[in-house]
Each structure stands twice: as structure tokens, then as C-alpha cells.
Amino acid sequence: MLTNTAEAEDAAQEIFIKAYQSLNQFRGASSFSTWLYRIAYNHCQDILRKISRYHTESWEALAEREGDKLERLLSVPHDSIMALEDCELIIRVLSHLPSDYRTVLVLREIEGLSYQEIAETLNCSLDAVKARLRRARQNFEEKLRHFLGSGDV
Amino acid sequence: MNHQHLEEKLFALYDGELSDSESREVRDHMEVCLECRESYARWKRLASVFFRVPQIHPSEPFVWKVMARIEALEKPCGHRHRVWVLRRLVPALGVGLMIGLFVWALPSRGLEVSTEALLLANGRDGLAPEWIFQKEGPKAEDLLAFVLGEP
């Protein structure tokens, strides 16, 4: 959810401390991992609200500057370990997604949460999760469609 | 089902959130629909690049930092517990002391008989047999003997 390694590590520390301090509030209504994800989500949302105003690089500028790299990234198979440079580019691309889209994509694609678990984490309905995921994917695809060669699909 | 409806289910198929019958229905549709097939493959490709992050394991320094902070949180808790105990222990001790003093004072109050009261109650000749002093007895008897003029 966060796009900076140092920020993410600090946030992870704070999340564990918050979880420890709130342990007596865990009632078992959801799984422990979902409860922990909810704490993480709320904490990251607070951070993202604070840092959103510092985002200076526009998507157009990034696409223009890193277009070749994005094309190369999307054209070669990625079964091997990714280069650090590519990882940083991916993080920069993801940072251009609206935070609610990025959140739902991270929970689904990286954390592998089910729709139900995402709904519990984000405190919303199952239909809202499906709709938000669909819009997030469409938004992401639209941004990168230009860099996906027709022969890649 | 129409193309529009099945297209919406493509992502659910990708996420493994469809029942067997629904999955079969969408897959059958994809066999004949190039647009849906491409859309599905496009997302699969994007996800394989952008969400294929390595599993992150917490480093030892990270674990130490978190544990040190949790231990630091525990210390004030212990102090708070001691304060909590003192807040209840001190009044309890106070009440106990008061009760102790009261109980200790009770017998001595029974011995507090003034010479005048004794004389008025019994007169010079009739010292009542119930006036038996348990604690300060000898002194009181000496005093009475002196007052009553007895040897």
C-alpha cells in the first residue's frame, strides 16, 4: 500500500504495536489476520492522507520518461528474480493508482485475500469489493494498455 | 447469458471466486469470444509483472525493534499495576489500623472510673465486688484503699 520501503517498515512497526495494544479488543468476530489487516489498512490510510500532497510526479511524466522500460518489462517473461530497478519502477507505477484502488489490488493480488476477507478488512459489502476491484483493474489496464504489445496477450 | 454479463465475471474467474458451473459457463464463453479471451490474458499478464512481489520475511533487527518497543510498553504497565495496588492497599491499611486502635481502646475505656464516681456509686463502706480491675487493678486498689481509709 505504501510506496516507500522505509515508510513501509516504520508503518509495519506501528501496526504491530497498535495490534499489541488493542489485543483485548479482538473479539474473534473475524479471523485474526483480517483483524490485523484492518489495523494495517487504517494505519496506512492515515499515512497516505498525510503524504498525498507530496506526490509531484505526474503519470504522463512517468510514462514518457520510463515508457521504454515499461514496454520491456511487459514484453519479457518474468520467471526469474526481478531487478531492483524494475521493482522500483513497479512501485512508482502502483503509486499512481488512487489509494483505494491500490489497496484493493494489493489485498487481492499480493496478499491473496478472498472477496469476503477484503470486505471485512475494508468494512464494506461484497458487491462493493467486486465493483472496486473491477474499477481498479480497468483503471490499471487503461494506464498500461499503451505499453502492452498486441502480441503479448 | 450475454457477453456483457460474462465479461463482468472474467475477473471473478481469475480470482477463483466462481462456482464450478459459473466457471464452466465463463470458460465456454471465452472459447468463442476473442475480446473476453484477450481481456483475461491482458490482466493475467499485467498481474504477473506488477503483483509478483517476493515474499517478505521480517529481518531480525525489525523483530528486535518491535519486541523492544513492546517490552518498553510493558514496564509502565508494571508501574501502573503497583500504583493500582498502592491505591487500594493504603486505604485498606488505614481502615485496618483504625479498627485495631478502636478494639485496643475498648477494654481500657472500661477501666476509666473516676474516684468521685466510685465513691458516689458505692459510698465509703460499700465497695462493690464487681469493681475488679483487670489491667490497672493494683494501682486502682491502692488508690481506693487510700480513699476509703483502709490499711
Short mmCIF file of C-alpha atoms in Angstrom, two decimals:
data_model
loop_
_atom_site.label_atom_id
_atom_site.label_comp_id
_atom_site.label_asym_id
_atom_site.label_seq_id
_atom_site.Cartn_x
_atom_site.Cartn_y
_atom_site.Cartn_z
CA MET A 1 0.00 0.00 0.00
CA LEU A 2 2.86 2.35 0.79
CA THR A 3 5.36 3.03 -1.93
CA ASN A 4 8.47 3.69 0.11
CA THR A 5 10.43 0.92 1.83
CA ALA A 6 11.41 2.97 4.89
CA GLU A 7 7.85 4.21 5.32
CA ALA A 8 6.54 0.67 4.97
CA GLU A 9 8.92 -0.66 7.64
CA ASP A 10 8.04 2.14 10.06
CA ALA A 11 4.37 1.54 9.37
CA ALA A 12 4.75 -2.20 9.96
CA GLN A 13 6.31 -1.47 13.38
CA GLU A 14 3.49 0.87 14.32
CA ILE A 15 0.89 -1.63 13.14
CA PHE A 16 2.31 -4.42 15.31
CA ILE A 17 2.45 -2.09 18.33
CA LYS A 18 -1.14 -0.94 17.72
CA ALA A 19 -2.25 -4.54 17.36
CA TYR A 20 -0.49 -5.47 20.62
CA GLN A 21 -2.12 -2.59 22.45
CA SER A 22 -5.55 -3.50 21.03
CA LEU A 23 -5.34 -7.24 21.64
CA ASN A 24 -8.07 -7.07 24.29
CA GLN A 25 -10.41 -5.60 21.65
CA PHE A 26 -10.12 -8.64 19.40
CA ARG A 27 -13.43 -10.48 19.84
CA GLY A 28 -12.91 -13.20 17.25
CA ALA A 29 -15.74 -11.92 15.03
CA SER A 30 -13.35 -12.22 12.08
CA SER A 31 -10.11 -14.12 11.69
CA PHE A 32 -7.06 -12.70 13.44
CA SER A 33 -5.35 -11.97 10.12
CA THR A 34 -8.37 -9.98 8.88
CA TRP A 35 -8.37 -8.01 12.15
CA LEU A 36 -4.65 -7.31 11.69
CA TYR A 37 -5.18 -6.30 8.05
CA ARG A 38 -7.87 -3.85 9.17
CA ILE A 39 -5.45 -2.20 11.61
CA ALA A 40 -2.83 -2.07 8.85
CA TYR A 41 -5.31 -0.63 6.36
CA ASN A 42 -6.45 2.12 8.74
CA HIS A 43 -2.88 3.00 9.66
CA CYS A 44 -1.75 3.15 6.01
CA GLN A 45 -4.76 5.26 5.08
CA ASP A 46 -3.73 7.79 7.73
CA ILE A 47 -0.20 7.87 6.34
CA LEU A 48 -1.39 8.15 2.74
CA ARG A 49 -3.64 11.07 3.65
CA LYS A 50 -0.66 12.86 5.16
CA ILE A 51 1.75 12.24 2.28
CA SER A 52 -0.66 12.58 -0.65
CA ARG A 53 0.13 16.25 -1.02
CA TYR A 54 3.82 15.49 -1.60
CA HIS A 55 3.17 13.46 -4.78
CA THR A 56 4.73 15.54 -7.52
CA GLU A 57 5.45 13.28 -10.49
CA SER A 58 2.51 13.08 -12.93
CA TRP A 59 1.57 9.85 -14.68
CA GLU A 60 2.25 11.43 -18.06
CA ALA A 61 5.76 12.42 -16.99
CA LEU A 62 6.49 8.94 -15.69
CA ALA A 63 5.07 7.27 -18.80
CA GLU A 64 7.15 9.48 -21.04
CA ARG A 65 10.37 9.05 -19.10
CA GLU A 66 10.05 5.33 -18.36
CA GLY A 67 7.98 4.20 -21.36
CA ASP A 68 10.74 2.06 -22.87
CA LYS A 69 11.39 0.32 -19.59
CA LEU A 70 7.69 -0.36 -19.10
CA GLU A 71 7.44 -1.86 -22.58
CA ARG A 72 10.45 -4.06 -21.93
CA LEU A 73 9.07 -5.06 -18.52
CA LEU A 74 5.78 -6.12 -20.04
CA SER A 75 7.26 -7.89 -23.02
CA VAL A 76 9.66 -10.31 -21.37
CA PRO A 77 8.63 -13.29 -19.26
CA HIS A 78 9.30 -12.77 -15.54
CA ASP A 79 10.01 -16.16 -14.15
CA SER A 80 13.37 -15.12 -12.77
CA ILE A 81 14.16 -12.71 -9.94
CA MET A 82 13.29 -9.15 -10.85
CA ALA A 83 15.97 -6.47 -10.96
CA LEU A 84 15.88 -3.87 -8.23
CA GLU A 85 15.45 -1.17 -10.87
CA ASP A 86 12.33 -2.91 -12.16
CA CYS A 87 10.93 -3.27 -8.65
CA GLU A 88 11.33 0.46 -8.09
CA LEU A 89 9.61 1.21 -11.38
CA ILE A 90 6.71 -1.07 -10.44
CA ILE A 91 6.35 0.72 -7.11
CA ARG A 92 6.32 4.07 -8.89
CA VAL A 93 3.65 2.85 -11.31
CA LEU A 94 1.49 1.49 -8.48
CA SER A 95 1.83 4.77 -6.60
CA HIS A 96 -0.08 6.44 -9.43
CA LEU A 97 -3.19 4.41 -8.72
CA PRO A 98 -5.78 6.01 -6.44
CA SER A 99 -5.13 4.69 -2.93
CA ASP A 100 -8.45 2.81 -2.65
CA TYR A 101 -7.74 1.02 -5.94
CA ARG A 102 -4.20 0.24 -4.90
CA THR A 103 -5.40 -1.09 -1.55
CA VAL A 104 -7.94 -3.47 -3.01
CA LEU A 105 -5.48 -4.71 -5.63
CA VAL A 106 -2.75 -5.31 -3.08
CA LEU A 107 -5.12 -7.19 -0.78
CA ARG A 108 -6.34 -9.37 -3.64
CA GLU A 109 -3.30 -9.81 -5.88
CA ILE A 110 -0.43 -9.76 -3.40
CA GLU A 111 -1.97 -10.82 -0.10
CA GLY A 112 -4.36 -13.24 -1.79
CA LEU A 113 -7.38 -12.34 0.36
CA SER A 114 -10.79 -13.61 -0.73
CA TYR A 115 -13.59 -11.17 -1.59
CA GLN A 116 -15.17 -11.87 1.80
CA GLU A 117 -11.93 -11.17 3.68
CA ILE A 118 -11.41 -7.95 1.72
CA ALA A 119 -14.96 -6.88 2.58
CA GLU A 120 -14.29 -7.49 6.28
CA THR A 121 -10.95 -5.68 6.14
CA LEU A 122 -12.31 -2.64 4.34
CA ASN A 123 -15.60 -2.79 6.23
CA CYS A 124 -17.75 -2.78 3.11
CA SER A 125 -20.12 -5.11 1.26
CA LEU A 126 -19.14 -7.98 -1.01
CA ASP A 127 -20.67 -6.17 -4.00
CA ALA A 128 -18.65 -3.07 -3.18
CA VAL A 129 -15.46 -5.17 -3.18
CA LYS A 130 -16.29 -6.68 -6.58
CA ALA A 131 -17.11 -3.28 -8.04
CA ARG A 132 -14.00 -1.64 -6.61
CA LEU A 133 -11.76 -4.46 -7.83
CA ARG A 134 -13.23 -4.26 -11.31
CA ARG A 135 -12.79 -0.49 -11.50
CA ALA A 136 -9.24 -0.74 -10.09
CA ARG A 137 -8.25 -3.29 -12.70
CA GLN A 138 -9.82 -1.32 -15.51
CA ASN A 139 -8.05 1.83 -14.32
CA PHE A 140 -4.72 0.00 -14.13
CA GLU A 141 -5.20 -1.57 -17.55
CA GLU A 142 -6.06 1.75 -19.13
CA LYS A 143 -2.86 3.29 -17.79
CA LEU A 144 -0.70 0.48 -19.15
CA ARG A 145 -2.60 -0.56 -22.26
CA HIS A 146 -0.28 1.57 -24.39
CA PHE A 147 2.75 -0.40 -23.20
CA LEU A 148 1.23 -3.82 -23.74
CA GLY A 149 2.11 -5.02 -27.24
CA SER A 150 -0.70 -6.76 -29.09
CA GLY A 151 1.41 -9.88 -29.34
CA ASP A 152 1.77 -10.14 -25.55
CA VAL A 153 -1.78 -11.30 -24.89
CA MET B 1 -26.17 -15.10 -20.50
CA ASN B 2 -24.96 -12.24 -22.62
CA HIS B 3 -21.43 -11.08 -23.37
CA GLN B 4 -21.67 -8.05 -21.06
CA HIS B 5 -22.68 -10.15 -18.08
CA LEU B 6 -19.99 -12.78 -18.67
CA GLU B 7 -17.34 -10.14 -19.22
CA GLU B 8 -18.03 -8.87 -15.71
CA LYS B 9 -17.38 -12.36 -14.41
CA LEU B 10 -13.95 -12.60 -16.03
CA PHE B 11 -12.19 -11.12 -13.02
CA ALA B 12 -14.17 -13.34 -10.66
CA LEU B 13 -13.00 -16.31 -12.70
CA TYR B 14 -9.42 -15.05 -12.49
CA ASP B 15 -9.81 -14.68 -8.69
CA GLY B 16 -11.24 -18.16 -8.32
CA GLU B 17 -14.45 -16.78 -6.82
CA LEU B 18 -16.91 -18.55 -9.15
CA SER B 19 -18.70 -21.82 -8.57
CA ASP B 20 -17.86 -24.77 -10.83
CA SER B 21 -20.91 -24.24 -13.01
CA GLU B 22 -20.24 -20.50 -13.35
CA SER B 23 -16.58 -21.10 -14.16
CA ARG B 24 -17.57 -23.58 -16.86
CA GLU B 25 -20.03 -21.10 -18.30
CA VAL B 26 -17.45 -18.29 -18.49
CA ARG B 27 -14.79 -20.60 -19.94
CA ASP B 28 -17.21 -21.82 -22.59
CA HIS B 29 -17.90 -18.19 -23.48
CA MET B 30 -14.19 -17.39 -23.69
CA GLU B 31 -13.72 -20.22 -26.18
CA VAL B 32 -15.83 -18.34 -28.66
CA CYS B 33 -15.20 -14.70 -27.61
CA LEU B 34 -11.85 -13.23 -28.65
CA GLU B 35 -12.48 -9.97 -26.77
CA CYS B 36 -13.00 -11.72 -23.44
CA ARG B 37 -10.09 -14.04 -24.07
CA GLU B 38 -7.78 -11.09 -24.74
CA SER B 39 -9.10 -9.16 -21.77
CA TYR B 40 -8.46 -12.14 -19.49
CA ALA B 41 -4.96 -12.70 -20.88
CA ARG B 42 -4.13 -8.98 -20.62
CA TRP B 43 -4.92 -8.86 -16.94
CA LYS B 44 -3.06 -12.09 -16.30
CA ARG B 45 -0.01 -10.59 -17.97
CA LEU B 46 -0.18 -7.32 -16.03
CA ALA B 47 -0.69 -9.09 -12.73
CA SER B 48 2.23 -11.43 -13.40
CA VAL B 49 4.52 -8.42 -13.74
CA PHE B 50 3.16 -5.91 -11.26
CA PHE B 51 1.95 -8.10 -8.42
CA ARG B 52 4.60 -10.77 -8.47
CA VAL B 53 6.43 -9.49 -5.44
CA PRO B 54 8.82 -11.64 -3.47
CA GLN B 55 7.63 -12.89 -0.10
CA ILE B 56 8.97 -10.55 2.53
CA HIS B 57 10.22 -12.02 5.78
CA PRO B 58 10.83 -9.70 8.72
CA SER B 59 14.52 -9.08 9.33
CA GLU B 60 16.00 -9.78 12.76
CA PRO B 61 16.63 -6.07 13.51
CA PHE B 62 12.98 -5.40 12.68
CA VAL B 63 11.82 -8.09 15.11
CA TRP B 64 14.18 -6.77 17.82
CA LYS B 65 12.87 -3.24 17.38
CA VAL B 66 9.26 -4.34 17.68
CA MET B 67 9.96 -6.56 20.69
CA ALA B 68 11.96 -3.80 22.41
CA ARG B 69 9.03 -1.43 21.99
CA ILE B 70 6.61 -4.00 23.35
CA GLU B 71 8.88 -4.56 26.37
CA ALA B 72 9.06 -0.80 26.90
CA LEU B 73 5.27 -0.73 26.87
CA GLU B 74 5.18 -3.47 29.46
CA LYS B 75 7.30 -1.53 32.01
CA PRO B 76 4.90 1.38 32.51
CA CYS B 77 2.16 -1.22 32.79
CA GLY B 78 4.00 -2.81 35.76
CA HIS B 79 4.39 0.62 37.37
CA ARG B 80 0.68 1.30 36.82
CA HIS B 81 -0.09 -2.03 38.47
CA ARG B 82 1.99 -1.10 41.52
CA VAL B 83 0.23 2.26 41.76
CA TRP B 84 -3.11 0.48 41.48
CA VAL B 85 -2.14 -1.85 44.34
CA LEU B 86 -0.93 1.06 46.50
CA ARG B 87 -4.12 2.99 45.87
CA ARG B 88 -6.14 0.15 47.36
CA LEU B 89 -3.63 -1.10 49.90
CA VAL B 90 -3.09 2.22 51.70
CA PRO B 91 -6.80 2.89 52.46
CA ALA B 92 -7.22 -0.76 53.46
CA LEU B 93 -4.29 -0.46 55.86
CA GLY B 94 -5.72 2.81 57.19
CA VAL B 95 -9.11 1.24 57.87
CA GLY B 96 -7.42 -1.78 59.45
CA LEU B 97 -5.36 0.49 61.71
CA MET B 98 -8.45 2.41 62.81
CA ILE B 99 -10.29 -0.79 63.65
CA GLY B 100 -7.24 -2.05 65.53
CA LEU B 101 -6.97 1.15 67.54
CA PHE B 102 -10.69 1.07 68.31
CA VAL B 103 -10.52 -2.53 69.51
CA TRP B 104 -7.39 -1.79 71.54
CA ALA B 105 -9.04 1.23 73.14
CA LEU B 106 -12.24 -0.60 74.15
CA PRO B 107 -11.00 -2.52 77.24
CA SER B 108 -9.13 0.43 78.67
CA ARG B 109 -12.29 2.54 78.45
CA GLY B 110 -13.95 0.08 80.86
CA LEU B 111 -11.25 0.79 83.43
CA GLU B 112 -11.64 4.52 83.33
CA VAL B 113 -13.50 5.02 86.62
CA SER B 114 -13.03 8.25 88.39
CA THR B 115 -12.58 8.27 92.13
CA GLU B 116 -15.60 10.54 92.51
CA ALA B 117 -17.85 8.23 90.51
CA LEU B 118 -16.68 5.26 92.54
CA LEU B 119 -17.33 6.98 95.83
CA LEU B 120 -20.73 8.26 94.74
CA ALA B 121 -21.77 4.85 93.47
CA ASN B 122 -20.62 2.81 96.41
CA GLY B 123 -20.01 5.11 99.31
CA ARG B 124 -17.17 4.79 101.75
CA ASP B 125 -18.32 1.47 103.20
CA GLY B 126 -19.68 -0.44 100.30
CA LEU B 127 -17.13 -1.16 97.66
CA ALA B 128 -18.98 -3.22 95.08
CA PRO B 129 -17.43 -6.59 94.35
CA GLU B 130 -17.86 -6.08 90.59
CA TRP B 131 -15.16 -3.42 90.57
CA ILE B 132 -12.39 -5.72 89.68
CA PHE B 133 -9.68 -4.13 87.66
CA GLN B 134 -8.03 -6.40 85.25
CA LYS B 135 -5.26 -4.26 83.90
CA GLU B 136 -4.53 -1.32 86.13
CA GLY B 137 -6.07 -3.11 89.11
CA PRO B 138 -3.33 -2.84 91.70
CA LYS B 139 -2.90 0.87 91.29
CA ALA B 140 -6.63 1.47 91.43
CA GLU B 141 -6.99 -0.67 94.52
CA ASP B 142 -4.20 1.19 96.20
CA LEU B 143 -5.95 4.38 95.34
CA LEU B 144 -9.28 3.09 96.62
CA ALA B 145 -7.73 1.82 99.79
CA PHE B 146 -6.23 5.22 100.30
CA VAL B 147 -9.54 6.99 99.59
CA LEU B 148 -11.56 4.58 101.75
CA GLY B 149 -9.05 4.84 104.51
CA GLU B 150 -8.29 1.17 104.62
CA PRO B 151 -4.85 -0.01 105.61
#
